[in-house]
Coordinates of C-alpha atoms in Angstrom, one line a residue:
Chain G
X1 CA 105.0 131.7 112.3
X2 CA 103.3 131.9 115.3
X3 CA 104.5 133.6 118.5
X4 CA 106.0 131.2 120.6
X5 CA 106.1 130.7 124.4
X6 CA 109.2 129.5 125.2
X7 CA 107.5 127.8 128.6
X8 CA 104.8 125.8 126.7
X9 CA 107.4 125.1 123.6
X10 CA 109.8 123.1 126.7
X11 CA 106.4 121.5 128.0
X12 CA 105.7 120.1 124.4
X13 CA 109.0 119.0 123.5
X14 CA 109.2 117.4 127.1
X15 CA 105.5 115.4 125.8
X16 CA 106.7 114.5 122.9
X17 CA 109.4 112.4 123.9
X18 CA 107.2 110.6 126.4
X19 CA 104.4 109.8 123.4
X20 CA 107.5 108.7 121.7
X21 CA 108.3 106.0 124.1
X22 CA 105.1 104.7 124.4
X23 CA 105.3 102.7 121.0
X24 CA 108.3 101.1 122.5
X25 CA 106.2 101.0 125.7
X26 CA 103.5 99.1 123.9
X27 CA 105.9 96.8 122.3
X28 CA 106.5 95.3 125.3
X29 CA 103.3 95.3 126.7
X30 CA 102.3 93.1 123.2
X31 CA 105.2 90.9 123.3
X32 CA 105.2 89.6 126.8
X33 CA 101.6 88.5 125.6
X34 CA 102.1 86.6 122.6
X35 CA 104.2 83.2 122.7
X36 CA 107.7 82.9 122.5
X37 CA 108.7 82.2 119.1
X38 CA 106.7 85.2 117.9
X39 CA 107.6 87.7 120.2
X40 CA 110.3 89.3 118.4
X41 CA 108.0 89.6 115.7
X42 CA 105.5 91.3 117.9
X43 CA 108.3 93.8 118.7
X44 CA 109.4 94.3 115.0
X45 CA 105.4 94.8 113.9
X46 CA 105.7 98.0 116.6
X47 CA 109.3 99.6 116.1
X48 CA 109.0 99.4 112.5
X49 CA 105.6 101.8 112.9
X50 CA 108.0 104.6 114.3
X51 CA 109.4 104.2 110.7
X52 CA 107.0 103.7 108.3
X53 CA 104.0 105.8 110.2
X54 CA 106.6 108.4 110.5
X55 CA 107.5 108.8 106.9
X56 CA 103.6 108.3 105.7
X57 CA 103.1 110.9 108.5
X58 CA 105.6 113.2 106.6
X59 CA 104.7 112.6 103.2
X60 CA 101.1 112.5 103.5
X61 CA 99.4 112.0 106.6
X62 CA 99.7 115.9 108.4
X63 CA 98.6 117.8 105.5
X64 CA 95.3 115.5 105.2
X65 CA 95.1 115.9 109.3
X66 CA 95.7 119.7 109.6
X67 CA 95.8 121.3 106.3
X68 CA 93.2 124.3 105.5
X69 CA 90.0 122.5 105.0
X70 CA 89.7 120.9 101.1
X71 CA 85.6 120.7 101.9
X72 CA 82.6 119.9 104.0
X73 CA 85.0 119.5 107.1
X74 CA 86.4 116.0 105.6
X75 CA 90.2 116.4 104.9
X76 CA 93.2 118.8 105.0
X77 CA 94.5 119.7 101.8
X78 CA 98.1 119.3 100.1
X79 CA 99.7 122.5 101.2
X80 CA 101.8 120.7 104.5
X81 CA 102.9 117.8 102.3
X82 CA 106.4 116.6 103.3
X83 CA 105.7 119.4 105.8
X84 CA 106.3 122.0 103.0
X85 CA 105.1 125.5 104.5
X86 CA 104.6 123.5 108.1
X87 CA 105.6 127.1 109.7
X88 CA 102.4 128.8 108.4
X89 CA 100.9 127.2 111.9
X90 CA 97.5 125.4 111.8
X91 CA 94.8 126.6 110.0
X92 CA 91.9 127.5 113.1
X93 CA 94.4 126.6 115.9
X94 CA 96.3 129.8 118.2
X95 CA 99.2 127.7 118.6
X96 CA 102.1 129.0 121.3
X97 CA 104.5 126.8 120.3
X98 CA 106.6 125.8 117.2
X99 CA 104.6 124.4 114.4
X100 CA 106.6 121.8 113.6
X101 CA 107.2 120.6 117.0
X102 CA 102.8 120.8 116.7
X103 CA 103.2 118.3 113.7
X104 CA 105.9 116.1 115.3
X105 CA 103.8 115.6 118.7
X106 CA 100.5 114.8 116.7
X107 CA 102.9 112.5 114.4
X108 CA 103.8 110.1 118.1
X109 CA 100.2 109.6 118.3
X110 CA 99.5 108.3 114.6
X111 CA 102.4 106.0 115.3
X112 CA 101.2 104.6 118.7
X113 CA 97.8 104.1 117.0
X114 CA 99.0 101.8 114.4
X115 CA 101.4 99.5 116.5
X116 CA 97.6 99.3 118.3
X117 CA 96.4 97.2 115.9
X118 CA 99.4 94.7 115.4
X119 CA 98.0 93.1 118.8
X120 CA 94.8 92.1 117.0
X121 CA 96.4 90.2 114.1
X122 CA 99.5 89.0 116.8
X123 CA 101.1 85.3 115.4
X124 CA 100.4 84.8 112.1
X125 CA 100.7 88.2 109.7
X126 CA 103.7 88.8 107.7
X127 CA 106.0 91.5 108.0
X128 CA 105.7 93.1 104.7
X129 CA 102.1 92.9 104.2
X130 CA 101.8 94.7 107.8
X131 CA 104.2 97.9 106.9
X132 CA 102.2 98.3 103.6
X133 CA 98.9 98.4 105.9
X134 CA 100.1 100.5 107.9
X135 CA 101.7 102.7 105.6
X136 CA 98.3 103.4 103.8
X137 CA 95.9 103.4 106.9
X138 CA 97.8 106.2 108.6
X139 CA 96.8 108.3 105.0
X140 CA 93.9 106.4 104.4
X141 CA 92.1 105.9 107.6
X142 CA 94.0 108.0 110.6
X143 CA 94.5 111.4 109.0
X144 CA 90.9 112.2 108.0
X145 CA 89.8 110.9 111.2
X146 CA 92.3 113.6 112.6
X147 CA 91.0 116.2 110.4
X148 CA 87.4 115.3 111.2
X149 CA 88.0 115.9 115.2
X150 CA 91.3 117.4 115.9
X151 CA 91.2 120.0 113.5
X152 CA 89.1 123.1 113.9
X153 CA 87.5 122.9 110.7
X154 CA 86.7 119.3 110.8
X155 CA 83.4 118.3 110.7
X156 CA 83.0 116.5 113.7
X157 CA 84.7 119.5 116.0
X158 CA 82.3 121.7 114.3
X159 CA 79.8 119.9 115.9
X160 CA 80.9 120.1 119.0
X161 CA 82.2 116.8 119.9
X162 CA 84.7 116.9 122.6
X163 CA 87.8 114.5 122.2
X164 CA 90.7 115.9 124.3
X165 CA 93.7 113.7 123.0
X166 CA 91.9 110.9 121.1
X167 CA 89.7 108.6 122.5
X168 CA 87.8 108.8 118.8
X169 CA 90.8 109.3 116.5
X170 CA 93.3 106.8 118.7
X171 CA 91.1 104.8 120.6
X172 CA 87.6 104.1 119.0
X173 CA 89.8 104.2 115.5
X174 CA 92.3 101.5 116.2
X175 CA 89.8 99.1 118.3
X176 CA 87.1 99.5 114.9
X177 CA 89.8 98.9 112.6
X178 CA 91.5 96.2 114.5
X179 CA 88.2 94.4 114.6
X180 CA 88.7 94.4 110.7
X181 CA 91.9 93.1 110.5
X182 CA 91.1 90.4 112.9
X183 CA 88.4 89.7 110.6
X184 CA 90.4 89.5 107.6
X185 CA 93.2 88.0 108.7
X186 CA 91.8 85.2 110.2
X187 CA 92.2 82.9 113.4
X188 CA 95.6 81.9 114.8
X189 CA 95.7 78.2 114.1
X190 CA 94.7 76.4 116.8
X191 CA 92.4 79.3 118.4
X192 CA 90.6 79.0 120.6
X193 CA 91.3 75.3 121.5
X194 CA 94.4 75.6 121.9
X195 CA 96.3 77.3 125.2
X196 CA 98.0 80.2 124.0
X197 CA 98.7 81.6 127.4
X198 CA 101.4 85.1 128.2
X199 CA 105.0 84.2 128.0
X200 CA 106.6 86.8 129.5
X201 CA 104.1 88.8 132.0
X202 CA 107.2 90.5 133.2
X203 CA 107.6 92.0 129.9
X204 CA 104.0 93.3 129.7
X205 CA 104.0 94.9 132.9
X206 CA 107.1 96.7 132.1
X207 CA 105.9 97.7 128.7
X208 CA 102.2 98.8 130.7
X209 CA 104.7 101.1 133.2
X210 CA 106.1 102.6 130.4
X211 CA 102.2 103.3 128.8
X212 CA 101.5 104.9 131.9
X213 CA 104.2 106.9 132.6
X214 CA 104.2 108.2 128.8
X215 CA 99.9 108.6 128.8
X216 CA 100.9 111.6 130.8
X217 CA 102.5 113.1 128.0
X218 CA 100.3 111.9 125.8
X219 CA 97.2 113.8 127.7
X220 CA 98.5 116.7 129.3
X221 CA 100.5 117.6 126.2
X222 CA 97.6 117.7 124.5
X223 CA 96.7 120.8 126.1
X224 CA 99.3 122.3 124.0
X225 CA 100.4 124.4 126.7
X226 CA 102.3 124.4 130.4
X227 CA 99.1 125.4 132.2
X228 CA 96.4 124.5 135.2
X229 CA 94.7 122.2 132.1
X230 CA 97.6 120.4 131.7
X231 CA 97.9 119.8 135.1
X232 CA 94.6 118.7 135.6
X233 CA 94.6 116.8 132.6
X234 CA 97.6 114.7 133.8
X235 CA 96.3 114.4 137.5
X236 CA 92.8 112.8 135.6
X237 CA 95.0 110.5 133.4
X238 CA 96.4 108.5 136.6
X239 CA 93.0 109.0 138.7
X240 CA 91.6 106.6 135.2
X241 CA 94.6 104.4 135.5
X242 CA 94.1 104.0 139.4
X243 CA 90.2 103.4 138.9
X244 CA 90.6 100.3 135.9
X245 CA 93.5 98.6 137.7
X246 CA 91.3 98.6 141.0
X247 CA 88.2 97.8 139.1
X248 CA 89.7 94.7 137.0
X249 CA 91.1 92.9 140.2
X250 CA 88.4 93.6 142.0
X251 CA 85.8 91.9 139.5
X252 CA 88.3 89.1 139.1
X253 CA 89.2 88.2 142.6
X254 CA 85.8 87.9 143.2
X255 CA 84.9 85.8 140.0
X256 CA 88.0 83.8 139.7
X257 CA 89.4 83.9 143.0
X258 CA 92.6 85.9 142.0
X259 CA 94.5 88.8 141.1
X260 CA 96.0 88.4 138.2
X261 CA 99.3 90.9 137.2
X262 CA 97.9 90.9 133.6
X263 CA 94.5 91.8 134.8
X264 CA 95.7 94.9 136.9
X265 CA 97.9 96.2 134.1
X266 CA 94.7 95.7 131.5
X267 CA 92.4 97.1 133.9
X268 CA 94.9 100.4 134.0
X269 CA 95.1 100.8 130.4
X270 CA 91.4 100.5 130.1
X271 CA 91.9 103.1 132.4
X272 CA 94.0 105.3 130.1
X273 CA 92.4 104.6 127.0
X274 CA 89.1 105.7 128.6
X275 CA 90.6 109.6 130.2
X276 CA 92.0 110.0 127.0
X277 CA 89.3 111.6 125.2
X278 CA 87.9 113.2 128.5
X279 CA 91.1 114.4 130.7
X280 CA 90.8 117.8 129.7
X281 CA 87.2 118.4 130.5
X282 CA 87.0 116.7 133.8
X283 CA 87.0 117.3 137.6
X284 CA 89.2 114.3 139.6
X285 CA 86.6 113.0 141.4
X286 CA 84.5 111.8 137.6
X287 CA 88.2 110.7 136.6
X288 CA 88.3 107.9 139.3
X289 CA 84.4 107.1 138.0
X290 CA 85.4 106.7 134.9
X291 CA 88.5 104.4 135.3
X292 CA 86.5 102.0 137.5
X293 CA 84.0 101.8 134.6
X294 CA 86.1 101.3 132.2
X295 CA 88.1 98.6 133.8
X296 CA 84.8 97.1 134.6
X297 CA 83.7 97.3 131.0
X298 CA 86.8 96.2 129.3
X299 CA 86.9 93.2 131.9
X300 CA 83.6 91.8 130.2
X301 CA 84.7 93.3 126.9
X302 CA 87.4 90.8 126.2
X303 CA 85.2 87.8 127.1
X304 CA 82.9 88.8 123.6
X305 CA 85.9 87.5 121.3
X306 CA 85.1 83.7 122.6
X307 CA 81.0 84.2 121.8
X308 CA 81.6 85.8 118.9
X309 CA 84.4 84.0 117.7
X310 CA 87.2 86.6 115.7
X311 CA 90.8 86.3 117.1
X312 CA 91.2 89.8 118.6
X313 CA 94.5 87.9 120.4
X314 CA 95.9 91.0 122.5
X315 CA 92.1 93.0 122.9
X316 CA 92.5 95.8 121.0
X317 CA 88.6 95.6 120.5
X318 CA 87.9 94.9 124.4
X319 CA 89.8 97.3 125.7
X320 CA 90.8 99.7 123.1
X321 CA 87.6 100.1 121.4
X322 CA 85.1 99.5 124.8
X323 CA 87.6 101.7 126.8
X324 CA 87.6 104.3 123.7
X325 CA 83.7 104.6 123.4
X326 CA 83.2 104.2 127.2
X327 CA 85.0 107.3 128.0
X328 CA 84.2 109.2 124.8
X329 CA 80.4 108.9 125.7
X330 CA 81.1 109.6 129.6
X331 CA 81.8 113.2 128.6
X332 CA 78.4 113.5 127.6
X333 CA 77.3 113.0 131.4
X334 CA 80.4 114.8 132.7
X335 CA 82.0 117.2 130.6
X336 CA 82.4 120.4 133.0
X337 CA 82.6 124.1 131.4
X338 CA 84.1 125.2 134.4
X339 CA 87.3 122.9 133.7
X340 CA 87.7 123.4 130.4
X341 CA 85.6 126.3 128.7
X342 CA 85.7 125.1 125.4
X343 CA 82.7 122.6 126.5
X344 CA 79.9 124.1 125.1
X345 CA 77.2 122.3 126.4
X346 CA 78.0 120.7 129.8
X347 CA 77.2 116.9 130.8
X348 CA 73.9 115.5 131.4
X349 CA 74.9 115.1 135.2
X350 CA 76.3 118.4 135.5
X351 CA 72.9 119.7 134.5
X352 CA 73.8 120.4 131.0
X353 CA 71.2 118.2 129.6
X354 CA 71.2 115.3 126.5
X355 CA 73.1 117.6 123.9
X356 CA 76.5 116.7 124.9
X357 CA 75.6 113.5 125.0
X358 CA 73.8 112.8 121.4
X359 CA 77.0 114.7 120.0
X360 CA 79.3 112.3 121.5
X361 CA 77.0 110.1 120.5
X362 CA 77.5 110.9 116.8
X363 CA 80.8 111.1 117.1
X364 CA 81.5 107.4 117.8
X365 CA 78.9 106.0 115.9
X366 CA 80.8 108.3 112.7
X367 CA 84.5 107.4 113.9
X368 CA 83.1 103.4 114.4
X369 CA 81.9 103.2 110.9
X370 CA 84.1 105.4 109.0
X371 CA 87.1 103.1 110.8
X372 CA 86.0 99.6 110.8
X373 CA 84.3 100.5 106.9
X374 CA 87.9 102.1 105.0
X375 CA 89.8 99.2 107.5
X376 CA 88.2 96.5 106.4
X377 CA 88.1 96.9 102.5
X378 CA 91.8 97.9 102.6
X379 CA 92.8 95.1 104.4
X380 CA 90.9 93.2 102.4
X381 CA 92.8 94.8 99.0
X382 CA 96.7 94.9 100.7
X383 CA 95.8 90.9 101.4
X384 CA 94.9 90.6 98.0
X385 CA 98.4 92.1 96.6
X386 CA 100.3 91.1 99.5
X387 CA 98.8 88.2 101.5
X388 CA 98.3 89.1 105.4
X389 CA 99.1 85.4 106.7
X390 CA 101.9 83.3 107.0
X391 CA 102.0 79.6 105.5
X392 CA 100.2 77.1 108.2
X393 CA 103.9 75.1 108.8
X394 CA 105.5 78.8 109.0
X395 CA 103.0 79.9 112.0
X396 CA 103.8 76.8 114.0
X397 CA 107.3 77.2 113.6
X398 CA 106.6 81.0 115.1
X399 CA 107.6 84.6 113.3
X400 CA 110.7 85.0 114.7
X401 CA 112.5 82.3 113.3
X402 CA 110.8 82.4 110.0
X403 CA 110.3 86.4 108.9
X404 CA 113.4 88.0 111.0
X405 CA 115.6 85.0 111.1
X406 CA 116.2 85.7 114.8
X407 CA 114.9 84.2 118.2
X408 CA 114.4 86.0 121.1
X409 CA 115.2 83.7 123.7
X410 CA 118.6 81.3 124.1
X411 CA 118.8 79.7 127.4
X412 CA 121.1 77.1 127.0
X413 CA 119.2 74.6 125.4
X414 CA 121.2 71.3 124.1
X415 CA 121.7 73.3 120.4
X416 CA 124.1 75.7 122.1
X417 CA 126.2 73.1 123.5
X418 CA 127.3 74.3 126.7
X419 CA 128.2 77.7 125.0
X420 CA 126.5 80.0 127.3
Chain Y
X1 CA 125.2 48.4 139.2
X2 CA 121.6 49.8 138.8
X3 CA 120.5 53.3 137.7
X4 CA 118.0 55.0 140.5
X5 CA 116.1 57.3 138.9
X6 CA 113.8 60.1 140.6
X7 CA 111.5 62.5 139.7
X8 CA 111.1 65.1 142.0
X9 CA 109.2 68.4 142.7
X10 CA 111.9 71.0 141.7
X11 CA 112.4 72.3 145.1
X12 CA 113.3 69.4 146.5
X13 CA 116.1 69.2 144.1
X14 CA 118.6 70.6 146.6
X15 CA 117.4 68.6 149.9
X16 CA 117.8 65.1 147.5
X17 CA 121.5 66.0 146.8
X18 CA 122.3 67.2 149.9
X19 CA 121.1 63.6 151.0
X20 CA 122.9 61.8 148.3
X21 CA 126.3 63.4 149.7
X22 CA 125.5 62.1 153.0
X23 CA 125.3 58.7 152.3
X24 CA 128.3 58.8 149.7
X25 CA 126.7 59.2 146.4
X26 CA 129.9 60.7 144.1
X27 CA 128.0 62.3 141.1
X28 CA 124.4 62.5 139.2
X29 CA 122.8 63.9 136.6
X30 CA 120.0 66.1 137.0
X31 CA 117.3 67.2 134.2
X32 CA 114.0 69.5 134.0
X33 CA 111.4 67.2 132.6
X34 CA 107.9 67.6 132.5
X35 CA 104.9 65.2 133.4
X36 CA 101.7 64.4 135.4
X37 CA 100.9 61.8 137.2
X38 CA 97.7 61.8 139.9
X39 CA 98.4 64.9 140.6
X40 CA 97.0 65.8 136.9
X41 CA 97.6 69.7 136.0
X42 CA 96.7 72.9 137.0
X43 CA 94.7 75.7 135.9
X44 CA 95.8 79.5 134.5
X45 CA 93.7 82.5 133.8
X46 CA 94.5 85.2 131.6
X47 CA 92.1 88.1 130.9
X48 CA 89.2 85.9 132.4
X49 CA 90.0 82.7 129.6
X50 CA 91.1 79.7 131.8
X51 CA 94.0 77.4 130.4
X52 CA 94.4 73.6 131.5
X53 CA 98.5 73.3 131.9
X54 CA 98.7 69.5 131.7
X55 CA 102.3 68.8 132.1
X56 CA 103.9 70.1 135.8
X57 CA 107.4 70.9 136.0
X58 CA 109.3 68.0 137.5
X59 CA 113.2 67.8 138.2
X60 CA 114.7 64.0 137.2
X61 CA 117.8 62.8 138.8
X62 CA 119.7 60.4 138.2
X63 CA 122.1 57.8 139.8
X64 CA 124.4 54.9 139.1
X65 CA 125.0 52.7 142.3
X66 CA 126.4 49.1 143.2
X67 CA 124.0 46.7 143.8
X68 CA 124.6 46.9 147.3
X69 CA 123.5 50.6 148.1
X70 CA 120.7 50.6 145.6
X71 CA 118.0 50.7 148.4
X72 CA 119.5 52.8 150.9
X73 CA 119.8 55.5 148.0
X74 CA 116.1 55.1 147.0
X75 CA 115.2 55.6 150.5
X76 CA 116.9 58.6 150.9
X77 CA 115.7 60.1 148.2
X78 CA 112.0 59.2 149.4
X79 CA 113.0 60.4 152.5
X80 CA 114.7 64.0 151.2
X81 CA 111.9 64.5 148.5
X82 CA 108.7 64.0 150.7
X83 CA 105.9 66.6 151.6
X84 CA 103.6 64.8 152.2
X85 CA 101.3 66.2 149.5
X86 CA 100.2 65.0 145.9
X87 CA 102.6 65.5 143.7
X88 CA 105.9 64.2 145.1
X89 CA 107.3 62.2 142.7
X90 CA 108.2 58.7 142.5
X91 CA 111.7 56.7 142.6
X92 CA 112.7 53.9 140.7
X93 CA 115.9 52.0 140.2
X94 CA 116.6 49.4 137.7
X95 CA 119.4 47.1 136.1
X96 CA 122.7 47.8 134.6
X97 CA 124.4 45.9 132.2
X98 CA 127.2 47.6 131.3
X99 CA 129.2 50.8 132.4
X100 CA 132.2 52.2 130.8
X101 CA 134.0 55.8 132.4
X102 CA 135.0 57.5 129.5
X103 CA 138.8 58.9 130.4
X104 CA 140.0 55.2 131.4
X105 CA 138.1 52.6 129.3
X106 CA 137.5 51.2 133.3
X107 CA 134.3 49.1 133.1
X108 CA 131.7 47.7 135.3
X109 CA 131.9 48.7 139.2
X110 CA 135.3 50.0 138.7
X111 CA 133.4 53.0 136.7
X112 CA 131.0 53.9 139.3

């Protein structure tokens, strides 16, 4: 057992419970975007991850993550499993605070990342299929990907690339693998002919104010300690947030004529998603940069789904993945030794030349295909055990009705007979 | 006895009632309904994809009248529902056979 802080131990328990509530955060944010009759089903696809990850997470998923290393830097071996001997601490990491709590904060984050990808496949997957994927991608996929950047002995920290909170093992992971699952799942019926428009923006801009208040946990948390990092870390998160939502109104007013209240809450999670990997390595000033290009990225992203044709419904891919990769690869012009000192090798602006950059560079190209490769062949295998989609007369009826026997809505329609 | 019927924007729904007191109308029946007429749809955009919403929200209401008032109520509902602009609505009134008020069995004017 480490020695622990009681200071940073308050901090971290604090952070934790804001990660936690941004699954339930993101819950709304997806269901005010998807159409009535399958919102509840949108919700359900999120909650149930706090379970299901949680348990995997337990079982499985921390001892691949942060386990001492089993070989070549590629995955944590069994000694954490069911967080047996969890006190021990981290193997590489000088941790001030409870181990446990350590495993618990890092567990939030494997959660959010897998109710990411239930907006890709929104409308038309079944309930089961999706807790069994998502019970074997957090071992299968979202653990080694841990081990590979969050974990000292991982192959991509040892090479240097910088990921603050997890703009690789979050971010870049869930936009590659939702791109698979959109893949094998297959087009919502009637996409993209059909309108499938929002039906409760309302919803999703609650569900984005919860996202952003709970990012701050999220990022300055991740500094593992109640310090000027964390502070700085936490003042770049909302500079990004600031810099998308500006950026994605901005483009649109001018290219559409409006505003739009889903483009300024998409434009300040492309915002977050890009500071994630880079808060704790960068002045304010770059932060702002950064969330204006990543709102301007993402804002073009989401158009590639209608060229390309695969039914990324919610933009995991556009904003997710874009925002992920757009942020990872800034700290390669940005990263700043004199914020953080673990940066080695400082950003190509900063004067630290292209080394920075080619190792971010690596790092999402590795994170891309290791992701969207493992995603796709076991999506491909659940779907083949348990199929992904619904019946064709089941998706037009909508999820709610048909997998949770519920609706959400009830507004005294004729059916309820003047009981309301 | 005929049945004027009007469809309405939706915000006009209080200005035609408060008209139909005036003049002595004693009940209606009001629904949301949907439709387009010359005024075709309107557009939506969502994350930069535009959407074509066909059907515009319209409010129908609905009025039983003698014979001898049936004008004077469509013209003030034209006059209560107007804007000026596309999209106002129309009113129409045609013939009743038969009316019956359900707690008396009374039929024909007497029900109205």
């Amino acid at each position: 057992m480490p020695d622990v802080d009681s200071g940073n131990t308050a901090f971290v328990l604090l952070c934790t419970a804001l990660v936690l509530l941004m699954t339930p955060g993101l819950a709304l944010f997806y269901a005010g975007m998807v159409r009535a009759k399958s919102s509840l089903a949108m919700l359900m696809q999120n909650f149930v991850c706090l379970a299901v990850v949680s348990v995997a997470w337990l079982a499985l998923g921390y001892t691949l993550a942060f386990g001492e290393d089993a070989g070549a830097g590629l995955i944590g071996d069994l000694r954490f499993a069911g967080f047996a001997s969890v006190d021990e601490g981290v193997p590489g990491l000088d941790l001030s605070i409870p181990p446990v709590l350590f495993a618990t904060f890092q567990m939030l984050f494997a959660v959010l990342t897998v109710a990411l990808l239930s907006g890709a496949i929104a409308e038309r997957v079944r309930f089961g299929a999706f807790v069994a994927f998502a019970a074997l991608w957090t071992v299968l996929v979202y653990a080694p990907l841990a081990h590979w950047v969050f974990a000292p002995s991982g192959w991509l920290a040892a090479l240097g690339v910088l990921d603050f909170a997890g703009g690789l093992v979050v971010e870049v992971n869930a936009g590659a693998a939702a791109l698979a699952l959109a893949l094998v799942a297959g087009r919502r019926l009637g996409w993209p002919g059909e309108a499938m428009p929002p039906h409760n923006l309302p919803l999703t801009m609650l569900g984005a104010g919860l996202l952003w208040f709970g990012w701050f946990g999220f990022n300055a948390g991740s500094a593992l300690a109640a310090n000027g990092l964390a502070a700085q870390a936490l003042v770049n998160t909302h500079f990004a947030a600031v810099g998308g939502l500006i950026a994605w109104i901005g483009i649109e007013r001018l290219r559409t004529g409006s505003a739009t209240s889903l483009g300024a809450v998409s434009g300040g999670v492309a915002g977050l998603v890009a500071i994630t990997p880079a808060c704790g390595f960068l002045d304010t000033g770059p932060s702002l940069l950064l969330g204006l290009l990543a709102g301007g990225a993402s804002f073009f992203a989401v158009q590639f789904k209608h060229r390309l044709g695969y039914d990324d419904s919610l933009d995991v891919v556009g904003v997710h993945f874009v925002g992920g990769v757009v942020g990872t690869l800034f700290l390669g012009l940005f990263a700043s030794t004199a914020v953080n000192t673990v940066v080695a090798s400082e950003g190509l602006l900063l004067g630290g030349g292209l080394t920075q950059l080619g190792r971010q560079t690596v790092g999402v190209l590795a994170a891309t295909a290791f992701s969207f490769g493992v995603s796709y062949l076991l999506a491909r295998g659940v779907d083949r055990v348990l199929p992904l989609r619904v019946t064709p007369d089941q998706e037009r009826a909508g999820l709610d009705q048909v997998l949770h026997a519920e609706q959400a809505y009830d507004l005294g329609s004729v059916r309820t007979m003047g009981r309301l | 006895m005929r049945l004027v019927t009007a469809v309405v924007k939706p915000f006009k729904l209080d200005d035609v009632k408060t008209a139909l007191e005036g003049i002595g109308v004693q009940g209606m029946t009001v629904s949301e309904v949907q439709g387009f007429g010359r005024q075709r749809g309107h557009t939506e955009v969502y994350r930069g994809a535009e959407y074509t919403v066909a059907f515009v929200p319209k409010v129908k209401v609905e009025v039983l009248v003698d014979d001898a008032d049936a004008t004077r109520v469509v013209d003030a509902v034209v006059a209560a529902a107007s804007t000026g602009s596309i999209g106002d609505g129309k009113v129409w009134s045609t013939v009743v056979d038969d009316l019956v008020r359900v707690r008396t069995g009374e039929r024909g004017a007497d029900a109205l």
